Amino acid sequence: MRACVDFSAKEEARLELALAERVIEKEARSEIVAEGTQPEHIFVVKEGWACQYRTLHDGRRQVTAILLPGDLCCSHMFVLKEADVSVSTLTPLVVSALSRQALSTLVSEIPDFSDALWWQALMAASIQREWTVSVGRRDSTERMAHLLCELFVRLRMVGLADADAIPMPMTQMDMADALGITNVHINRTLQSMRAKNLIRFDRRRWELLDLAALKRIAMFEDNYLHVRPGCNLDIEPSDPCVAVRSG
Amino acid sequence: MRACVDFSAKEEARLELALAERVIEKEARSEIVAEGTQPEHIFVVKEGWACQYRTLHDGRRQVTAILLPGDLCCSHMFVLKEADVSVSTLTPLVVSALSRQALSTLVSEIPDFSDALWWQALMAASIQREWTVSVGRRDSTERMAHLLCELFVRLRMVGLADADAIPMPMTQMDMADALGITNVHINRTLQSMRAKNLIRFDRRRWELLDLAALKRIAMFEDNYLHVRPGCNLDIEPSDPCVAVRSG
DNA sequence: CGTCCCCTTGAATGAAGTCAATACGCGTGG
DNA sequence: CCACGCGTATTGACTTCATTCAAGGGGACG
């Protein structure tokens, strides 16, 4: 599922079995996890997008992560006592729920599973760091460009992006809350980017007209997301993104 | 060392032994880890402060974490391929270095050590998320207040803060890079906070004159940092902060 | 006693926020 | 089919917060 550790066929099957155990479907724009509660399960996103966010007393909201297919949701909740973030769907969502029990069973049955969990957690932390850098030190255009590059690479890794376009279910309001900008200013930023022929959109499909320029503007680093050398994002996504275990 | 898991006396001793293996001292304002390199060790801070940051091409810098005594530095580097951040000391620093080997030995010898590592990683991630919220949705005064509250609580947990004051080795420049603000504006923010009798400083010792007000301004949540109920920050720090393992 | 780094201050500028009005697309129900 | 409502996108005018640039101050240290 996540291209980080190469499981054997048997392990893969075991994993699939566990993930098939309890599959849940949620409609678009519904809350999965509420801040302050102690969720029973962690979730693995199978289809659709979700976002993780914190809301301040006065209503200000900051999205802290976008969850795409293959991502884990709230892996921290079994160690920390309660959720410090909320999670809501952006699109209709299909997730596998894993109980604490199921998780520890997997850890004991699949030798490399623990490594996979670590990889995923550290990856998420790395993305989180870069988001801090974005909101702290990039201006609105740079932030937007960085978000688009990140989403492009991540979607590409799981075969959900064309060579030059991505689906975009987020509203401008969602983006505003993700980038720490107001929705009005997001709109203006997007317009200026469209005027420069960097992007174009038709409904919920966004074309990245000049990916190289976007990366340059965003100061997007290719070693970000620790993309495997064997994982060539330029080729068609149908081509399997071969996982090579480091070390 | 980290108040998260209660080790037995024997385990504690084993841990101390490992940490004593290779102790390194660094002078103030020196680089420990450079972005892009693959460090040989992870570090446990014993004394002093350090900061983790990313630098963009054009020199803009964003501090992504402050490392205090008890904190782990760069635990991700054994899983991810190379450092995606730099780390520099703020004060003279004493750290224990652990090789990958030493780390995995500890994991196998101390049953709960892996849990401790997880706790630390998820804790760091939680702080990182809150920093994203800060730079994204808090104004300069709120950010500063939040940083001070966070440092107060974290220092208090390791017995390094008085009831109403903290040491502050960071320059206003460092704070600027941590909060995503310019140093000039940090200065103005601090002055306005001093004028409101929220803080006062004498050299590198900062008094938090009205912690309740600071928390209110920062919208600082007490469940942030997942402070254990048994860990009362109001009492004297000399009083041991008893660790209670959750679950 | 000079130098360097850090802190402080002022004036001008700029990026993003606020408020408010309008437009658009889409599904619902009359 | 059209009117309506609702959420989202767009636009303009104005304000605010923060940056920029530039200059001066103050303490530590050689």
mmCIF file of N, CA, C and O in Angstrom, chain B residues 95-162:
data_model
loop_
_atom_site.group_PDB
_atom_site.id
_atom_site.type_symbol
_atom_site.label_atom_id
_atom_site.label_comp_id
_atom_site.label_asym_id
_atom_site.label_seq_id
_atom_site.Cartn_x
_atom_site.Cartn_y
_atom_site.Cartn_z
ATOM 1 N N VAL B 95 25.702 16.622 24.495
ATOM 2 C CA VAL B 95 24.803 15.597 23.958
ATOM 3 C C VAL B 95 25.422 14.212 24.080
ATOM 4 O O VAL B 95 26.637 14.066 24.121
ATOM 5 N N SER B 96 24.540 13.227 24.157
ATOM 6 C CA SER B 96 24.986 11.845 24.025
ATOM 7 C C SER B 96 24.719 11.416 22.605
ATOM 8 O O SER B 96 23.633 11.657 22.077
ATOM 9 N N ALA B 97 25.687 10.781 21.996
ATOM 10 C CA ALA B 97 25.494 10.297 20.632
ATOM 11 C C ALA B 97 25.196 8.804 20.668
ATOM 12 O O ALA B 97 25.842 8.058 21.386
ATOM 13 N N LEU B 98 24.199 8.403 19.902
ATOM 14 C CA LEU B 98 23.864 6.986 19.813
ATOM 15 C C LEU B 98 23.986 6.554 18.360
ATOM 16 O O LEU B 98 23.394 7.166 17.475
ATOM 17 N N SER B 99 24.747 5.501 18.133
ATOM 18 C CA SER B 99 24.828 4.977 16.772
ATOM 19 C C SER B 99 23.556 4.187 16.485
ATOM 20 O O SER B 99 22.809 3.842 17.393
ATOM 21 N N ARG B 100 23.357 3.915 15.235
ATOM 22 C CA ARG B 100 22.214 3.109 14.833
ATOM 23 C C ARG B 100 22.247 1.769 15.582
ATOM 24 O O ARG B 100 21.242 1.288 16.100
ATOM 25 N N GLN B 101 23.446 1.223 15.614
ATOM 26 C CA GLN B 101 23.695 -0.033 16.317
ATOM 27 C C GLN B 101 23.250 0.062 17.780
ATOM 28 O O GLN B 101 22.480 -0.765 18.277
ATOM 29 N N ALA B 102 23.755 1.080 18.464
ATOM 30 C CA ALA B 102 23.458 1.249 19.888
ATOM 31 C C ALA B 102 21.958 1.380 20.106
ATOM 32 O O ALA B 102 21.398 0.844 21.071
ATOM 33 N N LEU B 103 21.314 2.060 19.182
ATOM 34 C CA LEU B 103 19.880 2.269 19.291
ATOM 35 C C LEU B 103 19.116 0.956 19.191
ATOM 36 O O LEU B 103 18.236 0.668 20.004
ATOM 37 N N SER B 104 19.488 0.148 18.213
ATOM 38 C CA SER B 104 18.735 -1.094 18.061
ATOM 39 C C SER B 104 19.046 -2.067 19.193
ATOM 40 O O SER B 104 18.203 -2.880 19.570
ATOM 41 N N THR B 105 20.253 -1.964 19.762
ATOM 42 C CA THR B 105 20.559 -2.774 20.938
ATOM 43 C C THR B 105 19.624 -2.394 22.086
ATOM 44 O O THR B 105 19.047 -3.254 22.746
ATOM 45 N N LEU B 106 19.486 -1.097 22.274
ATOM 46 C CA LEU B 106 18.601 -0.623 23.342
ATOM 47 C C LEU B 106 17.167 -1.091 23.127
ATOM 48 O O LEU B 106 16.493 -1.517 24.063
ATOM 49 N N VAL B 107 16.740 -1.028 21.880
ATOM 50 C CA VAL B 107 15.379 -1.452 21.577
ATOM 51 C C VAL B 107 15.166 -2.911 21.949
ATOM 52 O O VAL B 107 14.135 -3.278 22.517
ATOM 53 N N SER B 108 16.167 -3.749 21.680
ATOM 54 C CA SER B 108 15.998 -5.169 21.990
ATOM 55 C C SER B 108 16.196 -5.470 23.473
ATOM 56 O O SER B 108 15.596 -6.394 24.002
ATOM 57 N N GLU B 109 17.008 -4.674 24.134
ATOM 58 C CA GLU B 109 17.279 -4.963 25.549
ATOM 59 C C GLU B 109 16.252 -4.383 26.503
ATOM 60 O O GLU B 109 16.027 -4.910 27.587
ATOM 61 N N ILE B 110 15.669 -3.277 26.117
ATOM 62 C CA ILE B 110 14.690 -2.639 26.999
ATOM 63 C C ILE B 110 13.323 -2.702 26.347
ATOM 64 O O ILE B 110 13.079 -2.035 25.339
ATOM 65 N N PRO B 111 12.441 -3.516 26.908
ATOM 66 C CA PRO B 111 11.140 -3.773 26.273
ATOM 67 C C PRO B 111 10.380 -2.497 25.911
ATOM 68 O O PRO B 111 9.820 -2.398 24.820
ATOM 69 N N ASP B 112 10.376 -1.534 26.815
ATOM 70 C CA ASP B 112 9.556 -0.358 26.567
ATOM 71 C C ASP B 112 10.280 0.747 25.816
ATOM 72 O O ASP B 112 9.728 1.825 25.600
ATOM 73 N N PHE B 113 11.507 0.481 25.412
ATOM 74 C CA PHE B 113 12.287 1.544 24.796
ATOM 75 C C PHE B 113 11.680 1.996 23.471
ATOM 76 O O PHE B 113 11.641 3.183 23.157
ATOM 77 N N SER B 114 11.192 1.025 22.751
ATOM 78 C CA SER B 114 10.557 1.344 21.478
ATOM 79 C C SER B 114 9.356 2.272 21.687
ATOM 80 O O SER B 114 9.157 3.237 20.946
ATOM 81 N N ASP B 115 8.578 1.988 22.738
ATOM 82 C CA ASP B 115 7.447 2.854 23.073
ATOM 83 C C ASP B 115 7.918 4.264 23.374
ATOM 84 O O ASP B 115 7.274 5.249 22.987
ATOM 85 N N ALA B 116 9.036 4.340 24.095
ATOM 86 C CA ALA B 116 9.570 5.650 24.452
ATOM 87 C C ALA B 116 9.959 6.427 23.196
ATOM 88 O O ALA B 116 9.686 7.619 23.077
ATOM 89 N N LEU B 117 10.553 5.725 22.263
ATOM 90 C CA LEU B 117 10.920 6.367 21.004
ATOM 91 C C LEU B 117 9.682 6.864 20.272
ATOM 92 O O LEU B 117 9.659 7.974 19.743
ATOM 93 N N TRP B 118 8.666 6.024 20.238
ATOM 94 C CA TRP B 118 7.420 6.427 19.600
ATOM 95 C C TRP B 118 6.837 7.655 20.287
ATOM 96 O O TRP B 118 6.413 8.609 19.639
ATOM 97 N N TRP B 119 6.810 7.610 21.590
ATOM 98 C CA TRP B 119 6.244 8.734 22.329
ATOM 99 C C TRP B 119 6.963 10.021 21.957
ATOM 100 O O TRP B 119 6.341 11.031 21.661
ATOM 101 N N GLN B 120 8.268 9.937 21.928
ATOM 102 C CA GLN B 120 9.075 11.121 21.638
ATOM 103 C C GLN B 120 8.826 11.630 20.209
ATOM 104 O O GLN B 120 8.673 12.825 19.975
ATOM 105 N N ALA B 121 8.736 10.692 19.272
ATOM 106 C CA ALA B 121 8.537 11.092 17.874
ATOM 107 C C ALA B 121 7.171 11.739 17.680
ATOM 108 O O ALA B 121 7.035 12.753 16.984
ATOM 109 N N LEU B 122 6.156 11.166 18.321
ATOM 110 C CA LEU B 122 4.804 11.673 18.138
ATOM 111 C C LEU B 122 4.605 12.990 18.864
ATOM 112 O O LEU B 122 3.881 13.875 18.407
ATOM 113 N N MET B 123 5.284 13.107 19.970
ATOM 114 C CA MET B 123 5.304 14.354 20.716
ATOM 115 C C MET B 123 5.907 15.468 19.854
ATOM 116 O O MET B 123 5.339 16.568 19.757
ATOM 117 N N ALA B 124 7.026 15.170 19.264
ATOM 118 C CA ALA B 124 7.690 16.150 18.399
ATOM 119 C C ALA B 124 6.768 16.529 17.242
ATOM 120 O O ALA B 124 6.673 17.691 16.866
ATOM 121 N N ALA B 125 6.068 15.537 16.715
ATOM 122 C CA ALA B 125 5.155 15.802 15.607
ATOM 123 C C ALA B 125 4.006 16.690 16.063
ATOM 124 O O ALA B 125 3.573 17.583 15.338
ATOM 125 N N SER B 126 3.535 16.454 17.271
ATOM 126 C CA SER B 126 2.446 17.255 17.812
ATOM 127 C C SER B 126 2.874 18.718 17.966
ATOM 128 O O SER B 126 2.138 19.646 17.611
ATOM 129 N N ILE B 127 4.072 18.908 18.463
ATOM 130 C CA ILE B 127 4.603 20.264 18.602
ATOM 131 C C ILE B 127 4.745 20.909 17.232
ATOM 132 O O ILE B 127 4.377 22.059 17.026
ATOM 133 N N GLN B 128 5.234 20.124 16.294
ATOM 134 C CA GLN B 128 5.418 20.642 14.944
ATOM 135 C C GLN B 128 4.095 21.104 14.350
ATOM 136 O O GLN B 128 4.014 22.150 13.734
ATOM 137 N N ARG B 129 3.052 20.317 14.573
ATOM 138 C CA ARG B 129 1.722 20.702 14.094
ATOM 139 C C ARG B 129 1.299 22.031 14.690
ATOM 140 O O ARG B 129 0.799 22.908 13.993
ATOM 141 N N GLU B 130 1.526 22.165 15.980
ATOM 142 C CA GLU B 130 1.105 23.398 16.641
ATOM 143 C C GLU B 130 1.901 24.597 16.124
ATOM 144 O O GLU B 130 1.375 25.704 16.042
ATOM 145 N N TRP B 131 3.134 24.375 15.768
ATOM 146 C CA TRP B 131 3.924 25.458 15.180
ATOM 147 C C TRP B 131 3.324 25.869 13.843
ATOM 148 O O TRP B 131 3.295 27.045 13.495
ATOM 149 N N THR B 132 2.862 24.886 13.091
ATOM 150 C CA THR B 132 2.210 25.207 11.818
ATOM 151 C C THR B 132 0.978 26.065 12.079
ATOM 152 O O THR B 132 0.742 27.061 11.389
ATOM 153 N N VAL B 133 0.211 25.693 13.080
ATOM 154 C CA VAL B 133 -0.967 26.473 13.444
ATOM 155 C C VAL B 133 -0.554 27.890 13.832
ATOM 156 O O VAL B 133 -1.159 28.869 13.402
ATOM 157 N N SER B 134 0.506 27.998 14.606
ATOM 158 C CA SER B 134 0.966 29.310 15.057
ATOM 159 C C SER B 134 1.320 30.223 13.898
ATOM 160 O O SER B 134 0.808 31.329 13.786
ATOM 161 N N VAL B 135 2.215 29.766 13.048
ATOM 162 C CA VAL B 135 2.643 30.637 11.967
ATOM 163 C C VAL B 135 1.533 30.854 10.956
ATOM 164 O O VAL B 135 1.485 31.888 10.305
ATOM 165 N N GLY B 136 0.599 29.878 10.879
ATOM 166 C CA GLY B 136 -0.478 30.017 9.930
ATOM 167 C C GLY B 136 -1.585 30.947 10.403
ATOM 168 O O GLY B 136 -2.096 31.751 9.639
ATOM 169 N N ARG B 137 -1.940 30.851 11.664
ATOM 170 C CA ARG B 137 -3.163 31.519 12.103
ATOM 171 C C ARG B 137 -3.063 32.379 13.354
ATOM 172 O O ARG B 137 -4.072 32.866 13.839
ATOM 173 N N ARG B 138 -1.869 32.558 13.899
ATOM 174 C CA ARG B 138 -1.764 33.457 15.047
ATOM 175 C C ARG B 138 -0.986 34.694 14.649
ATOM 176 O O ARG B 138 -0.062 34.608 13.846
ATOM 177 N N ASP B 139 -1.348 35.849 15.211
ATOM 178 C CA ASP B 139 -0.588 37.050 14.896
ATOM 179 C C ASP B 139 0.670 37.092 15.761
ATOM 180 O O ASP B 139 0.904 36.200 16.577
ATOM 181 N N SER B 140 1.457 38.121 15.574
ATOM 182 C CA SER B 140 2.790 38.105 16.177
ATOM 183 C C SER B 140 2.764 37.996 17.706
ATOM 184 O O SER B 140 3.537 37.232 18.283
ATOM 185 N N THR B 141 1.865 38.707 18.342
ATOM 186 C CA THR B 141 1.790 38.647 19.805
ATOM 187 C C THR B 141 1.358 37.258 20.266
ATOM 188 O O THR B 141 1.925 36.685 21.201
ATOM 189 N N GLU B 142 0.360 36.713 19.579
ATOM 190 C CA GLU B 142 -0.121 35.375 19.932
ATOM 191 C C GLU B 142 0.971 34.329 19.747
ATOM 192 O O GLU B 142 1.144 33.430 20.561
ATOM 193 N N ARG B 143 1.714 34.480 18.668
ATOM 194 C CA ARG B 143 2.799 33.533 18.405
ATOM 195 C C ARG B 143 3.842 33.579 19.491
ATOM 196 O O ARG B 143 4.312 32.559 19.983
ATOM 197 N N MET B 144 4.233 34.797 19.829
ATOM 198 C CA MET B 144 5.249 34.956 20.857
ATOM 199 C C MET B 144 4.755 34.370 22.183
ATOM 200 O O MET B 144 5.467 33.633 22.856
ATOM 201 N N ALA B 145 3.516 34.688 22.515
ATOM 202 C CA ALA B 145 2.946 34.178 23.757
ATOM 203 C C ALA B 145 2.935 32.651 23.735
ATOM 204 O O ALA B 145 3.269 31.994 24.719
ATOM 205 N N HIS B 146 2.584 32.089 22.578
ATOM 206 C CA HIS B 146 2.520 30.636 22.490
ATOM 207 C C HIS B 146 3.898 29.999 22.650
ATOM 208 O O HIS B 146 4.069 29.008 23.360
ATOM 209 N N LEU B 147 4.866 30.600 22.013
ATOM 210 C CA LEU B 147 6.232 30.078 22.135
ATOM 211 C C LEU B 147 6.686 30.103 23.592
ATOM 212 O O LEU B 147 7.250 29.130 24.102
ATOM 213 N N LEU B 148 6.410 31.204 24.254
ATOM 214 C CA LEU B 148 6.835 31.329 25.649
ATOM 215 C C LEU B 148 6.125 30.301 26.533
ATOM 216 O O LEU B 148 6.748 29.673 27.380
ATOM 217 N N CYS B 149 4.839 30.130 26.310
ATOM 218 C CA CYS B 149 4.104 29.129 27.087
ATOM 219 C C CYS B 149 4.667 27.738 26.836
ATOM 220 O O CYS B 149 4.866 26.954 27.764
ATOM 221 N N GLU B 150 4.926 27.438 25.580
ATOM 222 C CA GLU B 150 5.440 26.114 25.252
ATOM 223 C C GLU B 150 6.791 25.879 25.918
ATOM 224 O O GLU B 150 7.021 24.844 26.539
ATOM 225 N N LEU B 151 7.675 26.852 25.785
ATOM 226 C CA LEU B 151 9.005 26.691 26.378
ATOM 227 C C LEU B 151 8.902 26.580 27.895
ATOM 228 O O LEU B 151 9.595 25.766 28.510
ATOM 229 N N PHE B 152 8.003 27.377 28.456
ATOM 230 C CA PHE B 152 7.826 27.311 29.907
ATOM 231 C C PHE B 152 7.432 25.899 30.329
ATOM 232 O O PHE B 152 8.054 25.306 31.211
ATOM 233 N N VAL B 153 6.420 25.351 29.691
ATOM 234 C CA VAL B 153 5.941 24.019 30.075
ATOM 235 C C VAL B 153 7.025 22.968 29.851
ATOM 236 O O VAL B 153 7.275 22.121 30.706
ATOM 237 N N ARG B 154 7.684 23.050 28.701
ATOM 238 C CA ARG B 154 8.700 22.039 28.411
ATOM 239 C C ARG B 154 9.880 22.141 29.362
ATOM 240 O O ARG B 154 10.425 21.119 29.802
ATOM 241 N N LEU B 155 10.295 23.339 29.659
ATOM 242 C CA LEU B 155 11.411 23.506 30.592
ATOM 243 C C LEU B 155 11.004 23.044 31.988
ATOM 244 O O LEU B 155 11.766 22.404 32.709
ATOM 245 N N ARG B 156 9.785 23.372 32.330
ATOM 246 C CA ARG B 156 9.244 22.998 33.630
ATOM 247 C C ARG B 156 9.237 21.472 33.778
ATOM 248 O O ARG B 156 9.539 20.950 34.841
ATOM 249 N N MET B 157 8.907 20.782 32.708
ATOM 250 C CA MET B 157 8.864 19.318 32.758
ATOM 251 C C MET B 157 10.219 18.711 33.087
ATOM 252 O O MET B 157 10.301 17.646 33.657
ATOM 253 N N VAL B 158 11.279 19.397 32.690
ATOM 254 C CA VAL B 158 12.605 18.853 32.979
ATOM 255 C C VAL B 158 13.309 19.644 34.087
ATOM 256 O O VAL B 158 14.520 19.565 34.237
ATOM 257 N N GLY B 159 12.488 20.389 34.817
ATOM 258 C CA GLY B 159 13.031 21.065 35.991
ATOM 259 C C GLY B 159 13.970 22.223 35.700
ATOM 260 O O GLY B 159 14.845 22.541 36.493
ATOM 261 N N LEU B 160 13.779 22.869 34.566
ATOM 262 C CA LEU B 160 14.702 23.947 34.212
ATOM 263 C C LEU B 160 14.063 25.326 34.173
ATOM 264 O O LEU B 160 14.635 26.264 33.644
ATOM 265 N N ALA B 161 12.869 25.429 34.745
ATOM 266 C CA ALA B 161 12.237 26.748 34.799
ATOM 267 C C ALA B 161 11.764 27.039 36.211
ATOM 268 O O ALA B 161 11.328 26.136 36.924
ATOM 269 N N ASP B 162 11.872 28.278 36.605
ATOM 270 C CA ASP B 162 11.280 28.693 37.870
ATOM 271 C C ASP B 162 9.772 28.732 37.689
ATOM 272 O O ASP B 162 9.267 28.486 36.606
#
